[in-house]
Amino acid sequence: MGLLDDLEQEAQRRKAGADDQDRAKQEREAVYRTQLEPGMAALHEYLSKLTQNLSFIKPRKTFRYPLAGYGDLVLQVEHEYDLKITSQPASKEIKLSFPCPIVTDECPSVEILGSTKVKSVAGTFQRFHIGGVAITKKDANGEVLAATVKARGRIVLAAVFSADADSGAVRMQFSNFDQMGGQQTKTVTGEQFNESLYDEIGRYIAREQNNLFREALPDDYRKQLRTKVQQEELKRRWETQMSQRQREELAEMERQQGLAGKLTKVVDQVKGGSFFDKLRGLVKKDK
C-alpha cells in the first residue's frame, strides 16, 4: 500500500468521525429544542406554583445538620423564596434559593475546652458564617483555653438547574440541602426530564419523602455506609467523654491552684514572723 492510499484511508476515517460528531451535535440540539427548552419552562412554572403555595401555607419544617465538635445544628425553613430564570439562544438556567434560620433555642450549648478544639470549632462556624462562639477563658499569654458555643444565624439553601444544546441534558445542583457546605448533583436526559421528575424535585425542595437521589446501592457499599455511621457515632461519644474529662481536670487544676495559693500565704506569714509573734503573745498572757 502506497503513501497516497494511507493518506486516503486516514482522511476517510477522520471524515467519518467528523460526520458522527456533527450528527451527535444535531441530535443534542434537537433534544434541547424539543424536550429540554419546553421542559425548563414547565419546571419554572412548577417551581413558581410550589413556592407560592409554600409561602402561603408556611408549613413548619425543621431539620438537623451535625457539626463536628459541636453537635446538631437545628434549622427551620423560612419560606421566603427567590426564583429566577435566565435564557440564552441555546441554554436556560433556573435558580432557586431560600434562607433557613438557625433555631438557637433548640441548638445545644456546648463548652469547648482546649485551644486546638476551640480554634477548630470557631473555624467551622466562621466558614459557614455562623455566630455563637463566646470565649470564656484565656491564659496569661492571651491563648484561648475555653469557649461556650451556641449556634445562631442562618443558612441559605440553593438549587440551580441548567440546560443547554451543547450537552443535550439538564444538570441539577443543590447546595446545603443534605449537609452543611455539601452539594448534591444530578444530570438527567431529555427523556427523564418530565412531570414525574418535577414532582421529585418539588418533594426534595419541600423536604418531603422523595426518590430524587435514591439509587440502587450494592450491598457492599451499604455495609460501608453503615460502618461509617457507626464510626462517627463512636467518635462523637469519645469527644463527649474527653470534653467531660477535660472539664474535670480543669476544675481539679483550679482547686489545686487555690490550695497552693493558701499554703503560700501561710508560709509567707511564718517567714515574716507574724505566726511566731502570735504564739509569743499567747505565752506572755499565760504568765
Short mmCIF file of C-alpha atoms in Angstrom, two decimals:
data_model
loop_
_atom_site.label_atom_id
_atom_site.label_comp_id
_atom_site.label_asym_id
_atom_site.label_seq_id
_atom_site.Cartn_x
_atom_site.Cartn_y
_atom_site.Cartn_z
CA MET A 1 0.00 0.00 0.00
CA GLY A 2 1.41 3.33 -1.07
CA LEU A 3 1.58 6.68 0.69
CA LEU A 4 -1.44 8.06 -1.14
CA ASP A 5 -3.54 5.06 -0.11
CA ASP A 6 -2.56 5.55 3.55
CA LEU A 7 -3.43 9.22 3.42
CA GLU A 8 -6.74 8.49 1.69
CA GLN A 9 -7.78 5.99 4.39
CA GLU A 10 -6.81 8.37 7.21
CA ALA A 11 -8.80 11.16 5.54
CA GLN A 12 -11.85 8.89 5.27
CA ARG A 13 -11.60 7.87 8.95
CA ARG A 14 -11.39 11.48 10.03
CA LYS A 15 -14.29 12.47 7.81
CA ALA A 16 -16.40 9.65 9.25
CA GLY A 17 -15.52 10.77 12.79
CA ALA A 18 -16.42 14.38 11.97
CA ASP A 19 -19.72 13.24 10.47
CA ASP A 20 -20.50 11.27 13.65
CA GLN A 21 -19.72 14.32 15.80
CA ASP A 22 -21.93 16.54 13.63
CA ARG A 23 -24.74 14.00 13.80
CA ALA A 24 -24.45 13.72 17.61
CA LYS A 25 -24.39 17.51 17.92
CA GLN A 26 -27.51 17.83 15.80
CA GLU A 27 -29.24 15.20 17.92
CA ARG A 28 -28.36 17.07 21.15
CA GLU A 29 -29.62 20.33 19.67
CA ALA A 30 -32.86 18.63 18.65
CA VAL A 31 -33.29 17.24 22.17
CA TYR A 32 -32.77 20.71 23.60
CA ARG A 33 -35.34 22.32 21.27
CA THR A 34 -37.99 19.63 21.58
CA GLN A 35 -37.58 18.46 25.19
CA LEU A 36 -35.26 20.49 27.38
CA GLU A 37 -36.26 24.04 26.43
CA PRO A 38 -40.00 23.48 26.92
CA GLY A 39 -39.20 21.27 29.94
CA MET A 40 -37.27 24.10 31.63
CA ALA A 41 -40.22 26.43 31.10
CA ALA A 42 -42.53 23.81 32.62
CA LEU A 43 -40.18 23.28 35.58
CA HIS A 44 -40.05 27.04 36.22
CA GLU A 45 -43.84 27.20 36.21
CA TYR A 46 -44.00 24.20 38.58
CA LEU A 47 -41.48 25.75 41.00
CA SER A 48 -43.31 29.07 40.87
CA LYS A 49 -46.58 27.45 41.94
CA LEU A 50 -44.79 25.30 44.53
CA THR A 51 -43.07 28.23 46.24
CA GLN A 52 -46.23 30.36 46.14
CA ASN A 53 -48.19 27.65 47.93
CA LEU A 54 -45.41 27.01 50.46
CA SER A 55 -45.15 30.75 51.16
CA PHE A 56 -48.88 30.92 51.79
CA ILE A 57 -49.24 27.76 53.88
CA LYS A 58 -45.85 28.13 55.66
CA PRO A 59 -45.56 24.55 56.93
CA ARG A 60 -43.14 24.30 59.85
CA LYS A 61 -40.15 22.40 58.57
CA THR A 62 -37.12 21.85 60.81
CA PHE A 63 -34.09 19.70 60.13
CA ARG A 64 -30.72 18.93 61.71
CA TYR A 65 -27.17 19.03 60.41
CA PRO A 66 -24.41 17.54 62.58
CA LEU A 67 -21.30 19.70 63.00
CA ALA A 68 -18.08 18.04 64.16
CA GLY A 69 -17.03 19.18 67.62
CA TYR A 70 -20.37 20.88 68.32
CA GLY A 71 -23.43 18.71 67.75
CA ASP A 72 -26.66 19.05 65.79
CA LEU A 73 -27.43 22.36 64.13
CA VAL A 74 -31.21 22.84 64.07
CA LEU A 75 -32.62 24.88 61.17
CA GLN A 76 -36.09 25.95 60.11
CA VAL A 77 -37.34 26.83 56.62
CA GLU A 78 -38.39 30.49 56.43
CA HIS A 79 -40.43 30.13 53.20
CA GLU A 80 -39.04 33.27 51.57
CA TYR A 81 -38.16 32.06 48.08
CA ASP A 82 -36.15 33.74 45.35
CA LEU A 83 -36.86 32.13 41.95
CA LYS A 84 -35.26 33.33 38.70
CA ILE A 85 -34.91 32.03 35.14
CA THR A 86 -32.44 33.26 32.54
CA SER A 87 -32.44 32.37 28.85
CA GLN A 88 -29.82 32.40 26.11
CA PRO A 89 -30.27 31.32 22.48
CA ALA A 90 -29.13 27.78 23.29
CA SER A 91 -29.38 27.50 27.07
CA LYS A 92 -31.62 28.12 30.08
CA GLU A 93 -30.89 28.33 33.79
CA ILE A 94 -33.22 28.34 36.80
CA LYS A 95 -32.03 29.47 40.23
CA LEU A 96 -33.96 28.97 43.47
CA SER A 97 -32.76 29.98 46.94
CA PHE A 98 -34.30 30.45 50.38
CA PRO A 99 -32.93 31.15 53.89
CA CYS A 100 -33.18 28.79 56.83
CA PRO A 101 -32.64 30.48 60.22
CA ILE A 102 -30.88 28.53 62.96
CA VAL A 103 -33.27 27.68 65.79
CA THR A 104 -30.88 28.77 68.53
CA ASP A 105 -33.16 27.70 71.39
CA GLU A 106 -33.11 24.12 70.11
CA CYS A 107 -29.35 24.01 69.47
CA PRO A 108 -27.01 22.67 72.17
CA SER A 109 -24.94 24.95 74.39
CA VAL A 110 -21.52 23.34 74.43
CA GLU A 111 -18.42 24.17 76.46
CA ILE A 112 -15.32 23.61 74.32
CA LEU A 113 -12.03 23.09 76.20
CA GLY A 114 -8.56 23.29 74.73
CA SER A 115 -7.02 25.81 72.35
CA THR A 116 -6.90 23.45 69.35
CA LYS A 117 -10.50 22.34 69.67
CA VAL A 118 -11.80 25.89 70.19
CA LYS A 119 -9.97 27.08 67.06
CA SER A 120 -11.35 24.14 65.07
CA VAL A 121 -14.98 24.78 66.05
CA ALA A 122 -14.61 28.55 65.63
CA GLY A 123 -13.11 27.99 62.17
CA THR A 124 -16.04 25.79 61.17
CA PHE A 125 -18.55 28.40 62.36
CA GLN A 126 -16.69 31.15 60.52
CA ARG A 127 -16.55 29.12 57.29
CA PHE A 128 -20.33 28.70 57.33
CA HIS A 129 -20.96 32.29 58.54
CA ILE A 130 -22.47 31.08 61.81
CA GLY A 131 -22.22 33.06 65.05
CA GLY A 132 -22.39 31.97 68.66
CA VAL A 133 -18.80 31.32 69.81
CA ALA A 134 -18.06 33.10 73.11
CA ILE A 135 -14.54 32.92 74.58
CA THR A 136 -14.72 32.21 78.32
CA LYS A 137 -11.11 31.59 79.38
CA LYS A 138 -7.62 32.62 78.28
CA ASP A 139 -4.17 32.04 79.73
CA ALA A 140 -1.66 34.71 80.73
CA ASN A 141 -0.43 34.96 77.12
CA GLY A 142 -3.91 35.51 75.74
CA GLU A 143 -4.20 31.98 74.35
CA VAL A 144 -7.81 30.75 74.28
CA LEU A 145 -8.41 27.87 76.69
CA ALA A 146 -12.19 27.52 76.69
CA ALA A 147 -15.31 28.78 74.90
CA THR A 148 -19.07 28.38 75.14
CA VAL A 149 -20.78 27.69 71.81
CA LYS A 150 -24.47 28.09 70.97
CA ALA A 151 -25.16 28.47 67.25
CA ARG A 152 -27.06 31.42 65.79
CA GLY A 153 -27.54 32.88 62.30
CA ARG A 154 -28.99 31.39 59.14
CA ILE A 155 -28.06 29.17 56.21
CA VAL A 156 -29.14 29.68 52.59
CA LEU A 157 -30.27 26.66 50.59
CA ALA A 158 -29.89 26.97 46.81
CA ALA A 159 -30.81 24.93 43.73
CA VAL A 160 -29.58 25.54 40.18
CA PHE A 161 -30.98 23.83 37.05
CA SER A 162 -29.01 24.23 33.81
CA ALA A 163 -29.89 23.00 30.32
CA ASP A 164 -28.04 23.66 27.05
CA ALA A 165 -27.87 22.43 23.49
CA ASP A 166 -24.18 21.51 23.73
CA SER A 167 -24.77 18.81 26.35
CA GLY A 168 -28.35 17.91 25.49
CA ALA A 169 -29.02 17.30 29.21
CA VAL A 170 -30.15 19.04 32.41
CA ARG A 171 -27.71 19.43 35.29
CA MET A 172 -29.20 19.93 38.76
CA GLN A 173 -27.11 21.14 41.68
CA PHE A 174 -28.38 21.54 45.26
CA SER A 175 -26.31 23.34 47.93
CA ASN A 176 -26.76 22.87 51.71
CA PHE A 177 -29.77 20.61 51.26
CA ASP A 178 -28.32 17.47 52.85
CA GLN A 179 -25.36 18.75 54.84
CA MET A 180 -23.57 21.97 55.69
CA GLY A 181 -21.44 23.09 52.75
CA GLY A 182 -22.41 19.98 50.81
CA GLN A 183 -23.57 19.79 47.21
CA GLN A 184 -25.73 17.19 45.51
CA THR A 185 -25.52 16.98 41.72
CA LYS A 186 -27.56 15.02 39.23
CA THR A 187 -27.72 15.03 35.43
CA VAL A 188 -30.80 13.83 33.54
CA THR A 189 -31.56 13.26 29.88
CA GLY A 190 -34.40 14.76 27.91
CA GLU A 191 -36.48 11.58 28.30
CA GLN A 192 -36.08 11.70 32.11
CA PHE A 193 -36.98 15.39 32.29
CA ASN A 194 -40.73 15.11 32.79
CA GLU A 195 -43.56 15.82 35.24
CA SER A 196 -42.63 12.84 37.39
CA LEU A 197 -39.15 14.33 37.88
CA TYR A 198 -40.63 17.77 38.66
CA ASP A 199 -42.60 16.17 41.47
CA GLU A 200 -39.48 14.51 42.90
CA ILE A 201 -37.67 17.86 42.72
CA GLY A 202 -40.57 19.58 44.47
CA ARG A 203 -40.65 16.99 47.25
CA TYR A 204 -36.90 17.28 47.70
CA ILE A 205 -37.08 21.09 47.97
CA ALA A 206 -40.07 20.91 50.35
CA ARG A 207 -38.20 18.30 52.44
CA GLU A 208 -40.83 15.64 51.83
CA GLN A 209 -40.22 11.94 51.22
CA ASN A 210 -38.69 11.59 47.76
CA ASN A 211 -36.54 9.42 45.49
CA LEU A 212 -34.63 12.16 43.69
CA PHE A 213 -31.18 10.94 44.75
CA ARG A 214 -32.13 7.44 45.79
CA GLU A 215 -30.17 4.95 43.75
CA ALA A 216 -29.89 1.19 43.98
CA LEU A 217 -26.75 0.69 46.06
CA PRO A 218 -24.67 -2.53 46.16
CA ASP A 219 -24.76 -4.44 49.45
CA ASP A 220 -21.03 -3.90 50.00
CA TYR A 221 -21.44 -0.15 49.68
CA ARG A 222 -24.43 -0.14 52.04
CA LYS A 223 -22.28 -2.01 54.57
CA GLN A 224 -19.54 0.60 54.20
CA LEU A 225 -22.06 3.37 54.84
CA ARG A 226 -23.36 1.65 57.98
CA THR A 227 -19.80 1.17 59.24
CA LYS A 228 -19.03 4.84 58.64
CA VAL A 229 -22.14 5.93 60.56
CA GLN A 230 -21.17 3.69 63.48
CA GLN A 231 -17.64 5.10 63.47
CA GLU A 232 -18.98 8.67 63.52
CA GLU A 233 -21.23 7.78 66.47
CA LEU A 234 -18.28 6.32 68.40
CA LYS A 235 -16.25 9.41 67.59
CA ARG A 236 -18.97 11.71 68.97
CA ARG A 237 -19.20 9.62 72.16
CA TRP A 238 -15.42 9.75 72.58
CA GLU A 239 -15.39 13.53 72.10
CA THR A 240 -18.13 13.91 74.73
CA GLN A 241 -16.18 11.78 77.21
CA MET A 242 -12.96 13.71 76.54
CA SER A 243 -14.77 17.01 76.98
CA GLN A 244 -16.14 15.85 80.35
CA ARG A 245 -12.69 14.65 81.42
CA GLN A 246 -11.12 17.97 80.40
CA ARG A 247 -13.70 19.87 82.45
CA GLU A 248 -12.95 17.71 85.49
CA GLU A 249 -9.19 18.12 85.05
CA LEU A 250 -9.56 21.89 84.66
CA ALA A 251 -11.66 22.08 87.83
CA GLU A 252 -9.06 19.98 89.72
CA MET A 253 -6.25 22.24 88.49
CA GLU A 254 -8.13 25.33 89.68
CA ARG A 255 -8.76 23.67 93.06
CA GLN A 256 -5.10 22.75 93.45
CA GLN A 257 -4.01 26.23 92.43
CA GLY A 258 -6.33 27.65 95.10
CA LEU A 259 -4.87 25.36 97.77
CA ALA A 260 -1.35 26.18 96.65
CA GLY A 261 -2.11 29.90 96.98
CA LYS A 262 -3.42 29.46 100.51
CA LEU A 263 -0.37 27.40 101.50
CA THR A 264 1.97 30.01 100.06
CA LYS A 265 0.24 32.70 102.09
CA VAL A 266 0.70 30.70 105.33
CA VAL A 267 4.37 30.11 104.57
CA ASP A 268 4.86 33.81 103.89
CA GLN A 269 3.26 34.63 107.23
CA VAL A 270 5.53 32.17 109.02
CA LYS A 271 8.62 33.62 107.33
CA GLY A 272 7.51 37.13 108.23
CA GLY A 273 7.30 36.27 111.92
CA SER A 274 3.62 37.01 112.30
CA PHE A 275 2.84 33.42 113.29
CA PHE A 276 5.57 33.24 115.98
CA ASP A 277 4.67 36.69 117.25
CA LYS A 278 1.15 35.48 117.95
CA LEU A 279 2.47 32.42 119.80
CA ARG A 280 4.81 34.57 121.86
CA GLY A 281 1.94 36.85 122.79
CA LEU A 282 -0.15 33.93 123.93
CA VAL A 283 2.70 32.64 126.15
CA LYS A 284 3.12 36.04 127.81
CA LYS A 285 -0.58 36.23 128.61
CA ASP A 286 -0.46 32.84 130.35
CA LYS A 287 2.35 34.08 132.54
#
